[in-house]
Amino acid sequence: MTSLPLGPVGARVPDVERIAVLRANALGDFIFVLPALEALRAAYPSAEIVLLGAPWHAKLWRDRPGPVDRVLVVPPAPGIRDAGPDESPTGLADFLAAARAERFDLALQVHGGGANSNPFVTALGARVTAGLRADDAPPLDRWLRYVYYQHEVIRYLEVAALVGAPATTITPALAVTDADRAEAAAVLGAPGRPRVALHPGATDTRRRWPAESFAEVARVLVGDGYEVLVTGTPAERETVDAVVAAAGVPVRPQVGTLSLGALAAAYADCALVVSNDTGPLHLAAAVGAPTVGIFWVGNLINGASPLRGRHRPIAAWTTRCPVCGVDCTPGIYPHRPGDGDCPHRVSFVADVPAVEVVEAARELLTPPRPTR
């Protein structure tokens, strides 16, 4: 497999049988690390790659081909993983003792700046540790400075390169299984027309494009002859309902009707997915769907696909809070005026015109003319 020259590559660690990779956060965060996992697989083809993740990782990777061989569910711990509704923040000492018994040869921290995660990775007892390090984090055996503004995919590929695993791709890819497709078909049925999916939710309300804007896109695409799904988690039901009500045309809301694997299959069969910058957008791209994403400019730098054949990120250039006017960037640049934060969580992407998203959607939905 051909490697990509993205930067310096460290020495490969000899006699590696088992690799631990800490990445226990959200869906989009995990999609970004897939190319780094592929690099590890290529560099250490006979090693077992064990993801230290959340319960949803274990469900997603059950019987799914890809670079993850096994998932160990990390117990809730500060700065590592928040407790779910039925979990208590206990059991970390027992988990670390069991992890040490695994005798990991490599342990990679691709979880964040490392203030909490680097001590956690060190406690695994691996022969070699590697990962990211912010100013407030202790070092690992091999480490790379954590700099906020860097594309997430490249960030984690640089970590993999520290242990002699150069990049083999910069494009996250997730396999869709027959079980995923069967579940999606059972819920959605066969499409009578080409499908488009809209995902109007996002955990961070500052990343949410207005429901009325999504509704305008829905009206146009229904008028163009597409079947429109509006997807969301149970926590996003109110947002989905607002889009459906404002659209005024027949759309199909799908709130909590599909497992994550089935959602991946549904997106893979879509002609286009239009979404805020959130996990489902990155999932859609990883299963091969064309996407139009609405991004705050800072998040566009860190998370938007650099490819334009199938993807169109639309940027909002708002940097000051629409409520109080505070510049919300200087926390990253402490020598600039402003305090960099405010308590408001209103949308920073509301000023993206719907016409821009419609134009991008129609461009991606129109097959290119053959070249002579």
PDB file of C-alpha atoms in Angstrom, residues 68-331:
ATOM      1  CA  VAL A  68     -10.660  -1.775  14.535  1.00  0.00           C
ATOM      2  CA  ASP A  69     -10.341  -5.358  15.776  1.00  0.00           C
ATOM      3  CA  ARG A  70     -11.902  -4.893  19.191  1.00  0.00           C
ATOM      4  CA  VAL A  71     -13.408  -2.191  21.425  1.00  0.00           C
ATOM      5  CA  LEU A  72     -12.761  -1.779  25.124  1.00  0.00           C
ATOM      6  CA  VAL A  73     -15.395   0.499  26.663  1.00  0.00           C
ATOM      7  CA  VAL A  74     -13.722   3.130  28.826  1.00  0.00           C
ATOM      8  CA  PRO A  75     -15.616   3.913  32.037  1.00  0.00           C
ATOM      9  CA  PRO A  76     -16.738   7.510  32.528  1.00  0.00           C
ATOM     10  CA  ALA A  77     -13.858   9.675  33.701  1.00  0.00           C
ATOM     11  CA  PRO A  78     -13.185  13.439  33.782  1.00  0.00           C
ATOM     12  CA  GLY A  79     -11.869  14.657  30.452  1.00  0.00           C
ATOM     13  CA  ILE A  80     -12.136  11.169  28.942  1.00  0.00           C
ATOM     14  CA  ARG A  81     -15.806  10.271  28.663  1.00  0.00           C
ATOM     15  CA  ASP A  82     -19.018  11.609  30.218  1.00  0.00           C
ATOM     16  CA  ALA A  83     -21.321   9.195  31.987  1.00  0.00           C
ATOM     17  CA  GLY A  84     -24.383   8.028  30.098  1.00  0.00           C
ATOM     18  CA  PRO A  85     -27.882   8.065  31.632  1.00  0.00           C
ATOM     19  CA  ASP A  86     -27.454   4.593  33.138  1.00  0.00           C
ATOM     20  CA  GLU A  87     -23.789   4.861  34.095  1.00  0.00           C
ATOM     21  CA  SER A  88     -21.942   5.953  37.210  1.00  0.00           C
ATOM     22  CA  PRO A  89     -18.436   7.434  37.120  1.00  0.00           C
ATOM     23  CA  THR A  90     -16.758   4.472  38.792  1.00  0.00           C
ATOM     24  CA  GLY A  91     -14.557   1.586  37.779  1.00  0.00           C
ATOM     25  CA  LEU A  92     -11.593   3.447  36.317  1.00  0.00           C
ATOM     26  CA  ALA A  93      -9.022   1.709  38.552  1.00  0.00           C
ATOM     27  CA  ASP A  94     -10.390  -1.715  37.635  1.00  0.00           C
ATOM     28  CA  PHE A  95     -10.396  -0.801  33.929  1.00  0.00           C
ATOM     29  CA  LEU A  96      -6.775   0.330  34.006  1.00  0.00           C
ATOM     30  CA  ALA A  97      -5.714  -2.815  35.859  1.00  0.00           C
ATOM     31  CA  ALA A  98      -7.417  -4.978  33.228  1.00  0.00           C
ATOM     32  CA  ALA A  99      -5.884  -2.876  30.443  1.00  0.00           C
ATOM     33  CA  ARG A 100      -2.401  -3.313  31.866  1.00  0.00           C
ATOM     34  CA  ALA A 101      -2.980  -7.063  31.841  1.00  0.00           C
ATOM     35  CA  GLU A 102      -3.517  -6.796  28.067  1.00  0.00           C
ATOM     36  CA  ARG A 103       0.201  -5.905  27.760  1.00  0.00           C
ATOM     37  CA  PHE A 104      -0.177  -3.305  25.026  1.00  0.00           C
ATOM     38  CA  ASP A 105       2.921  -2.676  22.970  1.00  0.00           C
ATOM     39  CA  LEU A 106       1.713   0.715  21.716  1.00  0.00           C
ATOM     40  CA  ALA A 107      -0.795   3.135  23.216  1.00  0.00           C
ATOM     41  CA  LEU A 108      -1.879   6.174  21.189  1.00  0.00           C
ATOM     42  CA  GLN A 109      -3.661   9.224  22.523  1.00  0.00           C
ATOM     43  CA  VAL A 110      -5.738  10.740  19.708  1.00  0.00           C
ATOM     44  CA  HIS A 111      -8.337  12.106  22.091  1.00  0.00           C
ATOM     45  CA  GLY A 112      -7.373  15.758  22.579  1.00  0.00           C
ATOM     46  CA  GLY A 113      -4.779  17.980  24.198  1.00  0.00           C
ATOM     47  CA  GLY A 114      -3.814  15.412  26.786  1.00  0.00           C
ATOM     48  CA  ALA A 115      -4.324  17.099  30.173  1.00  0.00           C
ATOM     49  CA  ASN A 116      -6.491  14.174  31.263  1.00  0.00           C
ATOM     50  CA  SER A 117      -5.886  11.675  28.480  1.00  0.00           C
ATOM     51  CA  ASN A 118      -2.078  11.543  28.633  1.00  0.00           C
ATOM     52  CA  PRO A 119      -2.001  10.339  32.271  1.00  0.00           C
ATOM     53  CA  PHE A 120      -4.701   7.835  31.306  1.00  0.00           C
ATOM     54  CA  VAL A 121      -2.656   6.506  28.368  1.00  0.00           C
ATOM     55  CA  THR A 122       0.505   6.373  30.467  1.00  0.00           C
ATOM     56  CA  ALA A 123      -1.374   4.317  33.062  1.00  0.00           C
ATOM     57  CA  LEU A 124      -2.068   1.628  30.437  1.00  0.00           C
ATOM     58  CA  GLY A 125       1.533   0.463  30.858  1.00  0.00           C
ATOM     59  CA  ALA A 126       2.327   0.138  27.151  1.00  0.00           C
ATOM     60  CA  ARG A 127       5.921  -0.249  25.982  1.00  0.00           C
ATOM     61  CA  VAL A 128       5.632   2.946  23.905  1.00  0.00           C
ATOM     62  CA  THR A 129       3.112   5.769  24.222  1.00  0.00           C
ATOM     63  CA  ALA A 130       2.470   8.464  21.635  1.00  0.00           C
ATOM     64  CA  GLY A 131       0.006  11.286  21.130  1.00  0.00           C
ATOM     65  CA  LEU A 132      -0.821  14.946  21.430  1.00  0.00           C
ATOM     66  CA  ARG A 133       0.362  17.384  24.061  1.00  0.00           C
ATOM     67  CA  ALA A 134      -1.058  20.796  24.905  1.00  0.00           C
ATOM     68  CA  ASP A 135       0.748  23.182  27.261  1.00  0.00           C
ATOM     69  CA  ASP A 136      -1.036  21.805  30.339  1.00  0.00           C
ATOM     70  CA  ALA A 137      -0.437  18.138  29.496  1.00  0.00           C
ATOM     71  CA  PRO A 138       2.369  15.810  30.585  1.00  0.00           C
ATOM     72  CA  PRO A 139       4.525  14.324  27.824  1.00  0.00           C
ATOM     73  CA  LEU A 140       4.271  10.852  26.343  1.00  0.00           C
ATOM     74  CA  ASP A 141       7.195   8.860  24.945  1.00  0.00           C
ATOM     75  CA  ARG A 142       6.585  10.362  21.519  1.00  0.00           C
ATOM     76  CA  TRP A 143       4.432  13.429  21.251  1.00  0.00           C
ATOM     77  CA  LEU A 144       3.254  16.162  18.942  1.00  0.00           C
ATOM     78  CA  ARG A 145       2.302  19.661  20.031  1.00  0.00           C
ATOM     79  CA  TYR A 146      -1.481  20.142  20.069  1.00  0.00           C
ATOM     80  CA  VAL A 147      -2.305  23.225  17.989  1.00  0.00           C
ATOM     81  CA  TYR A 148      -6.004  24.043  17.828  1.00  0.00           C
ATOM     82  CA  TYR A 149      -6.329  25.129  14.206  1.00  0.00           C
ATOM     83  CA  GLN A 150      -5.380  22.040  12.231  1.00  0.00           C
ATOM     84  CA  HIS A 151      -7.569  19.703  10.220  1.00  0.00           C
ATOM     85  CA  GLU A 152      -8.537  16.863  12.528  1.00  0.00           C
ATOM     86  CA  VAL A 153      -7.740  14.112  10.016  1.00  0.00           C
ATOM     87  CA  ILE A 154      -4.210  15.440   9.483  1.00  0.00           C
ATOM     88  CA  ARG A 155      -3.731  15.936  13.228  1.00  0.00           C
ATOM     89  CA  TYR A 156      -4.238  12.251  13.970  1.00  0.00           C
ATOM     90  CA  LEU A 157      -2.310  11.103  10.932  1.00  0.00           C
ATOM     91  CA  GLU A 158       0.670  12.988  12.336  1.00  0.00           C
ATOM     92  CA  VAL A 159       0.258  11.077  15.606  1.00  0.00           C
ATOM     93  CA  ALA A 160       0.219   7.749  13.761  1.00  0.00           C
ATOM     94  CA  ALA A 161       3.368   8.817  11.919  1.00  0.00           C
ATOM     95  CA  LEU A 162       5.154   9.232  15.263  1.00  0.00           C
ATOM     96  CA  VAL A 163       5.195   5.430  15.573  1.00  0.00           C
ATOM     97  CA  GLY A 164       6.189   4.722  11.994  1.00  0.00           C
ATOM     98  CA  ALA A 165       2.709   4.586  10.452  1.00  0.00           C
ATOM     99  CA  PRO A 166       2.599   7.030   7.512  1.00  0.00           C
ATOM    100  CA  ALA A 167      -0.717   7.981   5.973  1.00  0.00           C
ATOM    101  CA  THR A 168      -2.258   5.750   3.331  1.00  0.00           C
ATOM    102  CA  THR A 169      -5.328   7.969   2.813  1.00  0.00           C
ATOM    103  CA  ILE A 170      -6.691  11.316   3.997  1.00  0.00           C
ATOM    104  CA  THR A 171     -10.300  10.304   3.332  1.00  0.00           C
ATOM    105  CA  PRO A 172     -12.266   8.708   6.182  1.00  0.00           C
ATOM    106  CA  ALA A 173     -14.191   5.643   5.028  1.00  0.00           C
ATOM    107  CA  LEU A 174     -16.624   3.457   6.937  1.00  0.00           C
ATOM    108  CA  ALA A 175     -17.956   0.158   5.634  1.00  0.00           C
ATOM    109  CA  VAL A 176     -21.729  -0.353   5.391  1.00  0.00           C
ATOM    110  CA  THR A 177     -22.794  -3.924   6.157  1.00  0.00           C
ATOM    111  CA  ASP A 178     -25.631  -6.036   4.790  1.00  0.00           C
ATOM    112  CA  ALA A 179     -27.257  -5.845   8.222  1.00  0.00           C
ATOM    113  CA  ASP A 180     -27.151  -2.036   8.068  1.00  0.00           C
ATOM    114  CA  ARG A 181     -28.798  -2.056   4.647  1.00  0.00           C
ATOM    115  CA  ALA A 182     -31.475  -4.529   5.712  1.00  0.00           C
ATOM    116  CA  GLU A 183     -32.412  -2.424   8.739  1.00  0.00           C
ATOM    117  CA  ALA A 184     -32.551   0.780   6.721  1.00  0.00           C
ATOM    118  CA  ALA A 185     -34.701  -0.880   4.055  1.00  0.00           C
ATOM    119  CA  ALA A 186     -37.083  -2.241   6.687  1.00  0.00           C
ATOM    120  CA  VAL A 187     -37.598   1.256   8.105  1.00  0.00           C
ATOM    121  CA  LEU A 188     -37.533   3.385   4.950  1.00  0.00           C
ATOM    122  CA  GLY A 189     -38.693   1.009   2.233  1.00  0.00           C
ATOM    123  CA  ALA A 190     -37.525   1.206  -1.341  1.00  0.00           C
ATOM    124  CA  PRO A 191     -37.156   4.748  -2.671  1.00  0.00           C
ATOM    125  CA  GLY A 192     -39.699   5.772  -5.276  1.00  0.00           C
ATOM    126  CA  ARG A 193     -37.555   8.759  -6.201  1.00  0.00           C
ATOM    127  CA  PRO A 194     -33.919   9.691  -5.540  1.00  0.00           C
ATOM    128  CA  ARG A 195     -33.455  10.498  -1.865  1.00  0.00           C
ATOM    129  CA  VAL A 196     -31.875  13.466  -0.158  1.00  0.00           C
ATOM    130  CA  ALA A 197     -31.380  13.693   3.603  1.00  0.00           C
ATOM    131  CA  LEU A 198     -31.351  16.851   5.723  1.00  0.00           C
ATOM    132  CA  HIS A 199     -29.888  16.786   9.232  1.00  0.00           C
ATOM    133  CA  PRO A 200     -30.817  20.040  11.022  1.00  0.00           C
ATOM    134  CA  GLY A 201     -29.588  19.167  14.515  1.00  0.00           C
ATOM    135  CA  ALA A 202     -26.250  19.615  16.293  1.00  0.00           C
ATOM    136  CA  THR A 203     -25.325  19.205  19.949  1.00  0.00           C
ATOM    137  CA  ASP A 204     -23.716  22.657  19.967  1.00  0.00           C
ATOM    138  CA  THR A 205     -26.544  25.085  19.226  1.00  0.00           C
ATOM    139  CA  ARG A 206     -24.030  27.577  17.804  1.00  0.00           C
ATOM    140  CA  ARG A 207     -23.572  25.190  14.861  1.00  0.00           C
ATOM    141  CA  ARG A 208     -27.286  24.973  14.001  1.00  0.00           C
ATOM    142  CA  TRP A 209     -28.548  26.559  10.818  1.00  0.00           C
ATOM    143  CA  PRO A 210     -32.147  27.802  11.317  1.00  0.00           C
ATOM    144  CA  ALA A 211     -35.013  25.343  10.825  1.00  0.00           C
ATOM    145  CA  GLU A 212     -36.619  27.780   8.380  1.00  0.00           C
ATOM    146  CA  SER A 213     -33.508  27.646   6.189  1.00  0.00           C
ATOM    147  CA  PHE A 214     -33.522  23.846   6.127  1.00  0.00           C
ATOM    148  CA  ALA A 215     -37.231  24.027   5.318  1.00  0.00           C
ATOM    149  CA  GLU A 216     -36.517  26.274   2.323  1.00  0.00           C
ATOM    150  CA  VAL A 217     -33.999  23.735   1.024  1.00  0.00           C
ATOM    151  CA  ALA A 218     -36.561  20.956   1.554  1.00  0.00           C
ATOM    152  CA  ARG A 219     -39.173  22.807  -0.494  1.00  0.00           C
ATOM    153  CA  VAL A 220     -36.790  23.311  -3.388  1.00  0.00           C
ATOM    154  CA  LEU A 221     -35.597  19.704  -3.441  1.00  0.00           C
ATOM    155  CA  VAL A 222     -39.099  18.258  -3.182  1.00  0.00           C
ATOM    156  CA  GLY A 223     -40.045  20.537  -6.065  1.00  0.00           C
ATOM    157  CA  ASP A 224     -37.060  19.178  -7.996  1.00  0.00           C
ATOM    158  CA  GLY A 225     -38.449  15.663  -7.621  1.00  0.00           C
ATOM    159  CA  TYR A 226     -36.481  14.304  -4.660  1.00  0.00           C
ATOM    160  CA  GLU A 227     -37.743  12.366  -1.665  1.00  0.00           C
ATOM    161  CA  VAL A 228     -36.507  14.265   1.390  1.00  0.00           C
ATOM    162  CA  LEU A 229     -35.653  12.608   4.721  1.00  0.00           C
ATOM    163  CA  VAL A 230     -35.162  14.788   7.805  1.00  0.00           C
ATOM    164  CA  THR A 231     -32.981  12.885  10.256  1.00  0.00           C
ATOM    165  CA  GLY A 232     -32.355  13.489  13.932  1.00  0.00           C
ATOM    166  CA  THR A 233     -31.677  11.916  17.292  1.00  0.00           C
ATOM    167  CA  PRO A 234     -34.453  11.758  19.921  1.00  0.00           C
ATOM    168  CA  ALA A 235     -32.913  14.846  21.545  1.00  0.00           C
ATOM    169  CA  GLU A 236     -33.328  16.684  18.223  1.00  0.00           C
ATOM    170  CA  ARG A 237     -37.031  15.900  17.753  1.00  0.00           C
ATOM    171  CA  GLU A 238     -38.130  19.490  18.325  1.00  0.00           C
ATOM    172  CA  THR A 239     -35.678  20.717  15.676  1.00  0.00           C
ATOM    173  CA  VAL A 240     -36.814  18.108  13.156  1.00  0.00           C
ATOM    174  CA  ASP A 241     -40.468  18.900  13.860  1.00  0.00           C
ATOM    175  CA  ALA A 242     -39.775  22.599  13.243  1.00  0.00           C
ATOM    176  CA  VAL A 243     -38.267  21.825   9.832  1.00  0.00           C
ATOM    177  CA  VAL A 244     -41.170  19.564   8.883  1.00  0.00           C
ATOM    178  CA  ALA A 245     -43.732  22.170   9.942  1.00  0.00           C
ATOM    179  CA  ALA A 246     -41.982  25.029   8.151  1.00  0.00           C
ATOM    180  CA  ALA A 247     -41.378  23.077   4.934  1.00  0.00           C
ATOM    181  CA  GLY A 248     -45.056  22.799   4.084  1.00  0.00           C
ATOM    182  CA  VAL A 249     -44.317  19.960   1.631  1.00  0.00           C
ATOM    183  CA  PRO A 250     -44.232  16.183   2.127  1.00  0.00           C
ATOM    184  CA  VAL A 251     -40.965  15.199   3.829  1.00  0.00           C
ATOM    185  CA  ARG A 252     -40.159  12.117   5.897  1.00  0.00           C
ATOM    186  CA  PRO A 253     -38.975  12.786   9.461  1.00  0.00           C
ATOM    187  CA  GLN A 254     -36.735  10.061  10.888  1.00  0.00           C
ATOM    188  CA  VAL A 255     -36.118  10.687  14.571  1.00  0.00           C
ATOM    189  CA  GLY A 256     -34.520   7.786  16.398  1.00  0.00           C
ATOM    190  CA  THR A 257     -35.907   5.280  13.879  1.00  0.00           C
ATOM    191  CA  LEU A 258     -32.504   4.057  12.676  1.00  0.00           C
ATOM    192  CA  SER A 259     -29.511   2.659  14.514  1.00  0.00           C
ATOM    193  CA  LEU A 260     -26.189   4.277  13.710  1.00  0.00           C
ATOM    194  CA  GLY A 261     -25.335   1.525  11.231  1.00  0.00           C
ATOM    195  CA  ALA A 262     -28.719   1.810   9.538  1.00  0.00           C
ATOM    196  CA  LEU A 263     -28.337   5.590   9.364  1.00  0.00           C
ATOM    197  CA  ALA A 264     -25.013   5.038   7.613  1.00  0.00           C
ATOM    198  CA  ALA A 265     -26.754   2.752   5.110  1.00  0.00           C
ATOM    199  CA  ALA A 266     -29.545   5.287   4.572  1.00  0.00           C
ATOM    200  CA  TYR A 267     -27.028   8.040   3.874  1.00  0.00           C
ATOM    201  CA  ALA A 268     -25.026   5.777   1.561  1.00  0.00           C
ATOM    202  CA  ASP A 269     -28.136   5.414  -0.611  1.00  0.00           C
ATOM    203  CA  CYS A 270     -28.827   9.164  -0.702  1.00  0.00           C
ATOM    204  CA  ALA A 271     -28.023  11.324  -3.692  1.00  0.00           C
ATOM    205  CA  LEU A 272     -27.039  14.082  -1.221  1.00  0.00           C
ATOM    206  CA  VAL A 273     -26.910  14.861   2.510  1.00  0.00           C
ATOM    207  CA  VAL A 274     -27.304  18.459   3.709  1.00  0.00           C
ATOM    208  CA  SER A 275     -26.324  18.981   7.333  1.00  0.00           C
ATOM    209  CA  ASN A 276     -24.902  21.204   9.993  1.00  0.00           C
ATOM    210  CA  ASP A 277     -21.320  20.507  11.039  1.00  0.00           C
ATOM    211  CA  THR A 278     -22.072  17.508  13.235  1.00  0.00           C
ATOM    212  CA  GLY A 279     -21.445  13.763  13.370  1.00  0.00           C
ATOM    213  CA  PRO A 280     -24.019  12.673  10.758  1.00  0.00           C
ATOM    214  CA  LEU A 281     -22.462  15.001   8.159  1.00  0.00           C
ATOM    215  CA  HIS A 282     -19.088  13.328   8.563  1.00  0.00           C
ATOM    216  CA  LEU A 283     -20.715   9.888   8.691  1.00  0.00           C
ATOM    217  CA  ALA A 284     -22.434  10.601   5.377  1.00  0.00           C
ATOM    218  CA  ALA A 285     -19.152  11.577   3.726  1.00  0.00           C
ATOM    219  CA  ALA A 286     -17.443   8.474   5.158  1.00  0.00           C
ATOM    220  CA  VAL A 287     -19.996   6.147   3.521  1.00  0.00           C
ATOM    221  CA  GLY A 288     -19.683   7.868   0.154  1.00  0.00           C
ATOM    222  CA  ALA A 289     -22.594  10.304   0.047  1.00  0.00           C
ATOM    223  CA  PRO A 290     -22.099  13.757  -1.492  1.00  0.00           C
ATOM    224  CA  THR A 291     -22.577  16.430   1.171  1.00  0.00           C
ATOM    225  CA  VAL A 292     -23.335  20.093   1.651  1.00  0.00           C
ATOM    226  CA  GLY A 293     -22.237  21.161   5.143  1.00  0.00           C
ATOM    227  CA  ILE A 294     -22.930  24.416   6.973  1.00  0.00           C
ATOM    228  CA  PHE A 295     -19.849  25.380   8.997  1.00  0.00           C
ATOM    229  CA  TRP A 296     -18.728  28.121  11.304  1.00  0.00           C
ATOM    230  CA  VAL A 297     -15.453  29.288   9.761  1.00  0.00           C
ATOM    231  CA  GLY A 298     -13.251  28.016  12.588  1.00  0.00           C
ATOM    232  CA  ASN A 299     -14.809  24.580  12.413  1.00  0.00           C
ATOM    233  CA  LEU A 300     -14.470  24.611   8.631  1.00  0.00           C
ATOM    234  CA  ILE A 301     -10.701  24.838   9.089  1.00  0.00           C
ATOM    235  CA  ASN A 302     -10.679  21.877  11.467  1.00  0.00           C
ATOM    236  CA  GLY A 303     -13.361  19.622  10.055  1.00  0.00           C
ATOM    237  CA  ALA A 304     -14.571  20.305   6.515  1.00  0.00           C
ATOM    238  CA  SER A 305     -13.603  17.846   3.821  1.00  0.00           C
ATOM    239  CA  PRO A 306     -10.803  19.262   1.646  1.00  0.00           C
ATOM    240  CA  LEU A 307     -12.309  17.468  -1.373  1.00  0.00           C
ATOM    241  CA  ARG A 308     -14.666  19.300  -3.728  1.00  0.00           C
ATOM    242  CA  GLY A 309     -15.676  16.641  -6.235  1.00  0.00           C
ATOM    243  CA  ARG A 310     -18.461  15.465  -3.900  1.00  0.00           C
ATOM    244  CA  HIS A 311     -18.485  17.903  -0.979  1.00  0.00           C
ATOM    245  CA  ARG A 312     -19.396  21.568  -0.557  1.00  0.00           C
ATOM    246  CA  PRO A 313     -18.765  23.175   2.843  1.00  0.00           C
ATOM    247  CA  ILE A 314     -20.538  26.538   3.159  1.00  0.00           C
ATOM    248  CA  ALA A 315     -18.840  28.929   5.600  1.00  0.00           C
ATOM    249  CA  ALA A 316     -20.359  31.390   8.039  1.00  0.00           C
ATOM    250  CA  TRP A 317     -17.806  34.100   8.801  1.00  0.00           C
ATOM    251  CA  THR A 318     -19.352  35.280  12.075  1.00  0.00           C
ATOM    252  CA  THR A 319     -16.718  35.597  14.800  1.00  0.00           C
ATOM    253  CA  ARG A 320     -18.537  37.882  17.257  1.00  0.00           C
ATOM    254  CA  CYS A 321     -21.399  36.662  19.403  1.00  0.00           C
ATOM    255  CA  PRO A 322     -24.662  37.862  17.802  1.00  0.00           C
ATOM    256  CA  VAL A 323     -26.009  38.703  21.290  1.00  0.00           C
ATOM    257  CA  CYS A 324     -23.194  40.486  23.112  1.00  0.00           C
ATOM    258  CA  GLY A 325     -20.669  41.180  20.357  1.00  0.00           C
ATOM    259  CA  VAL A 326     -17.753  39.486  22.099  1.00  0.00           C
ATOM    260  CA  ASP A 327     -15.065  38.241  19.727  1.00  0.00           C
ATOM    261  CA  CYS A 328     -15.162  34.484  20.290  1.00  0.00           C
ATOM    262  CA  THR A 329     -11.767  33.711  18.750  1.00  0.00           C
ATOM    263  CA  PRO A 330      -9.148  35.284  21.103  1.00  0.00           C
ATOM    264  CA  GLY A 331      -9.240  32.363  23.539  1.00  0.00           C
TER     265      GLY A 331
END
